[in-house]
Amino acid sequence: MNQVSTYLYLAMAAVFWGGTFVAGRQLAPLLDPYATAFLRFVLASLLLLGWLYWRLRRFPRVSLRQLLALAMLGASGVVAYNLMFFAGLQSVEAGRASLIIAANPVLIAVASHWLFGERLGIVRVVGVTMCVGGAMLVIGRGDLAALFHRGIGAGEWYLLGCVVSWVLYTLIGKRVLHGMSPLLAVSYSSVLGTFMLSLIVLGRGGVQPVALDDPRVWGYIGYLAVFGTVLAFVWYYSGVHAIGAARASQFINLVPVSGVFLGAWLLDEPLTWSLLFGGGMVLFGLWLTNRHRIARPIRIREK
């Protein structure tokens, strides 16, 4: 997989994640956050394990140290992120939620620089700033002042928790990927996270059967599992493996942009100057962030 392919897959992962805001909002009145997260990852885990076995014809063993790291991935990226994500979307509109999630790349870049010594440099700092600024302009529809004068409610705090959990998930994954492939890491962490979610759901009385009779629930869950989890997670971690956590995380800025465009397409929301101009800022920021360093091709180590 060459450099262009790496960027393409990262961009597609971001678009799929943008669609999860739409699917999550649609599921909010139909299913509670615990059941939504659990069903998403039950289906995703089955698909991931099937994909893994098809690729390797076996389920590789991992060391105790790797198992603990995978459990941390499951706890941060599956359990914590998804429970807070779907809880936040119960009360926060998809656009505002996307803006909060857009804080991810800044924290990941800073943490990667501090923990792993990934170089930032003035050009990449400008690129990061333009990415986040463009995403804010898109979601704020050109009125940034109004965004910062709104009060912070419980839903916003849940989504801020998503940011913290995703930073942990990305940085832990960077370490895990030194010893295993992205597909293996995502598959096993998804299974472990699903097990944790099952204990929580069972403790709350299980999934209400009435919700499972609605075909819309399974349609949205299917999208979240196949596109928003299996494909997006594997492609994202392939990018982290190839070009580093800080650079790969910049593509997360495409999530709010794609979310707004999908809203315009699926929900008939208008395309405005702020959306188009802000989207251009995000794309230009991505170019600045990635243009100075040529990424080596991905060599996935299957173990």
Short mmCIF file of C-alpha atoms in Angstrom, two decimals:
data_model
loop_
_atom_site.label_atom_id
_atom_site.label_comp_id
_atom_site.label_asym_id
_atom_site.label_seq_id
_atom_site.Cartn_x
_atom_site.Cartn_y
_atom_site.Cartn_z
CA MET A 1 0.00 0.00 0.00
CA ASN A 2 1.62 3.26 -1.12
CA GLN A 3 1.37 6.77 0.29
CA VAL A 4 -1.60 7.81 -1.87
CA SER A 5 -3.51 4.69 -0.88
CA THR A 6 -2.78 5.36 2.79
CA TYR A 7 -4.27 8.86 2.56
CA LEU A 8 -7.27 7.60 0.57
CA TYR A 9 -8.12 4.93 3.13
CA LEU A 10 -7.74 7.40 6.00
CA ALA A 11 -10.08 9.83 4.22
CA MET A 12 -12.66 7.09 3.60
CA ALA A 13 -12.49 6.06 7.25
CA ALA A 14 -13.21 9.66 8.23
CA VAL A 15 -16.22 9.81 5.89
CA PHE A 16 -17.62 6.60 7.38
CA TRP A 17 -17.15 8.04 10.87
CA GLY A 18 -18.96 11.19 9.77
CA GLY A 19 -21.92 8.97 8.94
CA THR A 20 -21.94 7.53 12.45
CA PHE A 21 -23.17 10.90 13.79
CA VAL A 22 -26.20 10.65 11.52
CA ALA A 23 -26.83 7.01 12.43
CA GLY A 24 -26.35 7.73 16.14
CA ARG A 25 -28.83 10.60 16.10
CA GLN A 26 -31.36 8.45 14.27
CA LEU A 27 -30.95 5.68 16.84
CA ALA A 28 -31.27 8.03 19.84
CA PRO A 29 -35.08 7.83 20.12
CA LEU A 30 -35.13 4.11 19.27
CA LEU A 31 -32.49 2.55 21.52
CA ASP A 32 -30.57 3.48 24.67
CA PRO A 33 -26.79 4.15 24.44
CA TYR A 34 -25.82 0.92 26.22
CA ALA A 35 -27.80 -1.32 23.89
CA THR A 36 -26.64 0.65 20.83
CA ALA A 37 -22.96 0.28 21.71
CA PHE A 38 -23.38 -3.40 22.59
CA LEU A 39 -25.23 -4.38 19.40
CA ARG A 40 -22.80 -2.39 17.26
CA PHE A 41 -19.82 -4.28 18.58
CA VAL A 42 -21.42 -7.72 18.75
CA LEU A 43 -21.93 -7.53 14.99
CA ALA A 44 -18.60 -5.80 14.37
CA SER A 45 -16.68 -8.37 16.41
CA LEU A 46 -18.19 -11.28 14.50
CA LEU A 47 -17.29 -9.65 11.18
CA LEU A 48 -13.77 -8.80 12.34
CA LEU A 49 -13.10 -12.32 13.60
CA GLY A 50 -14.38 -13.74 10.32
CA TRP A 51 -12.12 -11.39 8.36
CA LEU A 52 -9.14 -12.25 10.56
CA TYR A 53 -9.66 -16.00 10.17
CA TRP A 54 -10.13 -15.64 6.41
CA ARG A 55 -6.80 -13.78 6.18
CA LEU A 56 -4.75 -16.04 8.47
CA ARG A 57 -6.71 -19.31 8.67
CA ARG A 58 -6.23 -19.19 12.43
CA PHE A 59 -6.67 -16.97 15.48
CA PRO A 60 -3.14 -15.91 16.53
CA ARG A 61 -2.08 -16.16 20.15
CA VAL A 62 -0.95 -13.04 21.99
CA SER A 63 1.26 -12.55 25.01
CA LEU A 64 -0.10 -11.52 28.39
CA ARG A 65 1.37 -8.04 27.90
CA GLN A 66 -0.34 -7.71 24.53
CA LEU A 67 -3.61 -8.98 26.00
CA LEU A 68 -3.53 -6.30 28.67
CA ALA A 69 -2.84 -3.64 26.03
CA LEU A 70 -5.71 -4.96 23.90
CA ALA A 71 -7.99 -4.84 26.95
CA MET A 72 -7.02 -1.19 27.39
CA LEU A 73 -7.90 -0.57 23.74
CA GLY A 74 -11.27 -2.23 24.27
CA ALA A 75 -11.94 -0.25 27.43
CA SER A 76 -11.02 3.12 25.89
CA GLY A 77 -12.03 2.83 22.21
CA VAL A 78 -14.99 0.47 22.50
CA VAL A 79 -16.57 0.84 25.94
CA ALA A 80 -15.79 4.39 27.09
CA TYR A 81 -15.89 6.08 23.69
CA ASN A 82 -19.12 4.49 22.49
CA LEU A 83 -21.09 4.80 25.71
CA MET A 84 -20.23 8.50 25.91
CA PHE A 85 -20.70 8.99 22.16
CA PHE A 86 -24.24 7.62 22.07
CA ALA A 87 -25.13 9.23 25.41
CA GLY A 88 -23.97 12.59 24.08
CA LEU A 89 -26.00 12.22 20.88
CA GLN A 90 -29.14 11.77 22.98
CA SER A 91 -29.14 15.52 23.65
CA VAL A 92 -26.54 17.13 21.35
CA GLU A 93 -27.15 17.68 17.66
CA ALA A 94 -24.80 15.90 15.26
CA GLY A 95 -23.09 19.11 14.10
CA ARG A 96 -22.17 20.33 17.56
CA ALA A 97 -21.05 16.83 18.51
CA SER A 98 -18.75 16.80 15.48
CA LEU A 99 -17.18 20.08 16.58
CA ILE A 100 -16.32 18.66 19.99
CA ILE A 101 -14.85 15.51 18.46
CA ALA A 102 -12.72 17.72 16.17
CA ALA A 103 -10.54 18.48 19.21
CA ASN A 104 -9.05 14.99 18.86
CA PRO A 105 -6.18 15.76 16.43
CA VAL A 106 -4.76 18.61 18.49
CA LEU A 107 -4.55 16.51 21.64
CA ILE A 108 -3.20 13.49 19.75
CA ALA A 109 -0.51 15.54 18.02
CA VAL A 110 0.61 17.14 21.28
CA ALA A 111 0.54 13.83 23.16
CA SER A 112 2.44 12.05 20.37
CA HIS A 113 5.09 14.77 20.43
CA TRP A 114 5.40 14.55 24.21
CA LEU A 115 5.31 10.75 24.58
CA PHE A 116 6.84 9.45 21.34
CA GLY A 117 8.92 12.37 20.11
CA GLU A 118 6.93 12.80 16.87
CA ARG A 119 8.15 16.05 15.34
CA LEU A 120 5.62 18.86 14.92
CA GLY A 121 7.42 21.78 13.26
CA ILE A 122 5.93 25.11 12.26
CA VAL A 123 4.34 23.86 9.01
CA ARG A 124 2.56 20.98 10.73
CA VAL A 125 1.43 23.27 13.55
CA VAL A 126 -0.09 25.61 10.96
CA GLY A 127 -1.70 22.61 9.26
CA VAL A 128 -3.22 21.37 12.52
CA THR A 129 -4.52 24.86 13.27
CA MET A 130 -6.10 25.22 9.84
CA CYS A 131 -7.72 21.79 10.10
CA VAL A 132 -9.34 22.53 13.42
CA GLY A 133 -10.25 26.09 12.43
CA GLY A 134 -11.89 24.86 9.24
CA ALA A 135 -13.83 22.18 11.08
CA MET A 136 -15.07 24.77 13.58
CA LEU A 137 -16.13 27.08 10.76
CA VAL A 138 -18.05 24.25 9.08
CA ILE A 139 -19.90 23.16 12.20
CA GLY A 140 -20.48 26.71 13.47
CA ARG A 141 -21.87 27.75 10.07
CA GLY A 142 -19.68 30.85 10.12
CA ASP A 143 -20.77 32.04 13.57
CA LEU A 144 -17.91 30.99 15.82
CA ALA A 145 -18.78 33.46 18.55
CA ALA A 146 -22.15 31.82 19.11
CA LEU A 147 -20.49 28.44 19.63
CA PHE A 148 -18.34 29.64 22.50
CA HIS A 149 -21.17 31.45 24.28
CA ARG A 150 -23.39 28.40 24.66
CA GLY A 151 -23.52 26.62 27.98
CA ILE A 152 -21.97 23.18 28.42
CA GLY A 153 -24.52 20.54 29.33
CA ALA A 154 -24.29 16.86 30.20
CA GLY A 155 -24.27 15.83 26.54
CA GLU A 156 -21.29 18.07 25.79
CA TRP A 157 -19.40 16.64 28.75
CA TYR A 158 -20.04 13.13 27.46
CA LEU A 159 -18.58 14.11 24.10
CA LEU A 160 -15.54 15.70 25.72
CA GLY A 161 -15.06 12.34 27.39
CA CYS A 162 -15.09 10.82 23.90
CA VAL A 163 -12.13 13.02 22.99
CA VAL A 164 -10.09 11.82 25.96
CA SER A 165 -10.92 8.16 25.35
CA TRP A 166 -10.04 8.41 21.64
CA VAL A 167 -6.67 9.99 22.41
CA LEU A 168 -5.92 7.06 24.72
CA TYR A 169 -7.14 4.57 22.13
CA THR A 170 -4.93 6.03 19.40
CA LEU A 171 -1.77 6.28 21.50
CA ILE A 172 -2.16 2.82 23.05
CA GLY A 173 -2.77 1.46 19.56
CA LYS A 174 0.48 2.99 18.33
CA ARG A 175 2.36 0.88 20.87
CA VAL A 176 0.33 -2.28 20.22
CA LEU A 177 0.93 -2.07 16.48
CA HIS A 178 4.64 -2.63 16.97
CA GLY A 179 3.86 -6.26 17.68
CA MET A 180 0.76 -7.09 15.62
CA SER A 181 -1.21 -6.07 12.55
CA PRO A 182 -3.99 -3.45 12.62
CA LEU A 183 -6.60 -6.11 11.80
CA LEU A 184 -5.51 -8.31 14.70
CA ALA A 185 -5.39 -5.39 17.15
CA VAL A 186 -8.83 -4.09 16.15
CA SER A 187 -10.39 -7.57 16.14
CA TYR A 188 -9.20 -8.65 19.56
CA SER A 189 -9.79 -5.27 21.21
CA SER A 190 -13.30 -5.24 19.74
CA VAL A 191 -14.04 -8.69 21.22
CA LEU A 192 -12.69 -7.68 24.62
CA GLY A 193 -14.64 -4.42 24.54
CA THR A 194 -17.81 -6.27 23.55
CA PHE A 195 -17.37 -8.60 26.52
CA MET A 196 -17.08 -5.59 28.84
CA LEU A 197 -20.17 -4.03 27.26
CA SER A 198 -22.11 -7.28 27.68
CA LEU A 199 -21.49 -7.21 31.44
CA ILE A 200 -22.76 -3.62 31.62
CA VAL A 201 -25.86 -4.36 29.51
CA LEU A 202 -26.69 -7.50 31.48
CA GLY A 203 -26.32 -5.54 34.69
CA ARG A 204 -28.91 -3.09 33.39
CA GLY A 205 -31.41 -5.80 32.50
CA GLY A 206 -30.40 -6.59 28.91
CA VAL A 207 -31.64 -5.21 25.59
CA GLN A 208 -35.35 -4.45 25.36
CA PRO A 209 -36.87 -6.90 22.81
CA VAL A 210 -39.33 -4.32 21.48
CA ALA A 211 -36.48 -2.26 20.03
CA LEU A 212 -35.20 -5.23 18.04
CA ASP A 213 -38.46 -5.50 16.10
CA ASP A 214 -37.82 -2.19 14.33
CA PRO A 215 -35.95 -2.72 11.01
CA ARG A 216 -34.55 0.80 11.23
CA VAL A 217 -32.58 -0.23 14.32
CA TRP A 218 -30.85 -3.04 12.45
CA GLY A 219 -30.16 -0.82 9.46
CA TYR A 220 -28.40 1.81 11.57
CA ILE A 221 -26.62 -0.82 13.67
CA GLY A 222 -25.44 -2.50 10.46
CA TYR A 223 -23.96 0.76 9.19
CA LEU A 224 -22.25 1.46 12.51
CA ALA A 225 -20.78 -2.06 12.64
CA VAL A 226 -19.67 -2.57 9.03
CA PHE A 227 -18.67 0.91 7.86
CA GLY A 228 -18.22 2.85 11.10
CA THR A 229 -16.30 0.07 12.87
CA VAL A 230 -14.83 -2.75 10.78
CA LEU A 231 -13.64 -0.82 7.72
CA ALA A 232 -12.98 2.54 9.38
CA PHE A 233 -11.05 1.15 12.37
CA VAL A 234 -8.80 -1.13 10.30
CA TRP A 235 -8.06 1.60 7.77
CA TYR A 236 -7.38 4.17 10.49
CA TYR A 237 -4.95 1.91 12.31
CA SER A 238 -3.22 1.08 9.02
CA GLY A 239 -2.65 4.82 8.66
CA VAL A 240 -1.30 5.13 12.22
CA HIS A 241 1.05 2.24 11.44
CA ALA A 242 2.29 3.87 8.22
CA ILE A 243 2.59 7.61 8.96
CA GLY A 244 2.34 7.99 12.74
CA ALA A 245 -0.44 8.86 15.15
CA ALA A 246 -0.16 12.64 14.85
CA ARG A 247 -0.38 12.73 11.05
CA ALA A 248 -3.04 10.03 10.73
CA SER A 249 -5.18 11.75 13.33
CA GLN A 250 -5.42 14.88 11.15
CA PHE A 251 -7.84 12.99 8.91
CA ILE A 252 -10.28 12.96 11.83
CA ASN A 253 -10.88 16.60 10.91
CA LEU A 254 -12.71 15.31 7.85
CA VAL A 255 -15.28 13.68 10.15
CA PRO A 256 -17.28 16.86 10.91
CA VAL A 257 -16.95 17.99 7.30
CA SER A 258 -18.27 14.70 5.96
CA GLY A 259 -20.96 14.70 8.65
CA VAL A 260 -22.30 18.03 7.43
CA PHE A 261 -22.16 16.99 3.77
CA LEU A 262 -23.96 13.73 4.59
CA GLY A 263 -26.54 15.76 6.47
CA ALA A 264 -27.07 17.91 3.39
CA TRP A 265 -27.42 14.84 1.21
CA LEU A 266 -29.52 12.64 3.48
CA LEU A 267 -31.38 15.23 5.57
CA ASP A 268 -31.68 18.08 3.04
CA GLU A 269 -29.60 20.48 5.12
CA PRO A 270 -28.36 23.50 3.09
CA LEU A 271 -24.82 23.84 1.78
CA THR A 272 -23.52 27.24 2.90
CA TRP A 273 -20.42 29.35 2.23
CA SER A 274 -19.07 28.46 5.68
CA LEU A 275 -19.32 24.75 4.93
CA LEU A 276 -17.52 25.06 1.59
CA PHE A 277 -14.85 27.48 2.84
CA GLY A 278 -14.31 25.57 6.08
CA GLY A 279 -14.05 22.29 4.19
CA GLY A 280 -11.39 23.86 1.97
CA MET A 281 -9.43 24.92 5.07
CA VAL A 282 -9.53 21.36 6.40
CA LEU A 283 -8.24 19.92 3.13
CA PHE A 284 -5.49 22.53 2.84
CA GLY A 285 -4.49 21.91 6.46
CA LEU A 286 -4.23 18.20 5.75
CA TRP A 287 -1.97 18.93 2.78
CA LEU A 288 0.29 21.16 4.89
CA THR A 289 0.48 18.54 7.62
CA ASN A 290 1.52 15.73 5.29
CA ARG A 291 3.48 17.28 2.43
CA HIS A 292 6.98 17.47 3.95
CA ARG A 293 7.46 13.88 5.02
CA ILE A 294 7.14 10.90 2.67
CA ALA A 295 5.59 7.94 4.43
CA ARG A 296 7.12 4.55 3.86
CA PRO A 297 4.78 1.91 2.44
CA ILE A 298 2.71 -0.07 4.93
CA ARG A 299 4.17 -3.46 5.65
CA ILE A 300 1.59 -5.20 7.75
CA ARG A 301 3.04 -7.83 10.01
CA GLU A 302 0.58 -10.64 10.52
CA LYS A 303 1.19 -12.41 13.77
#
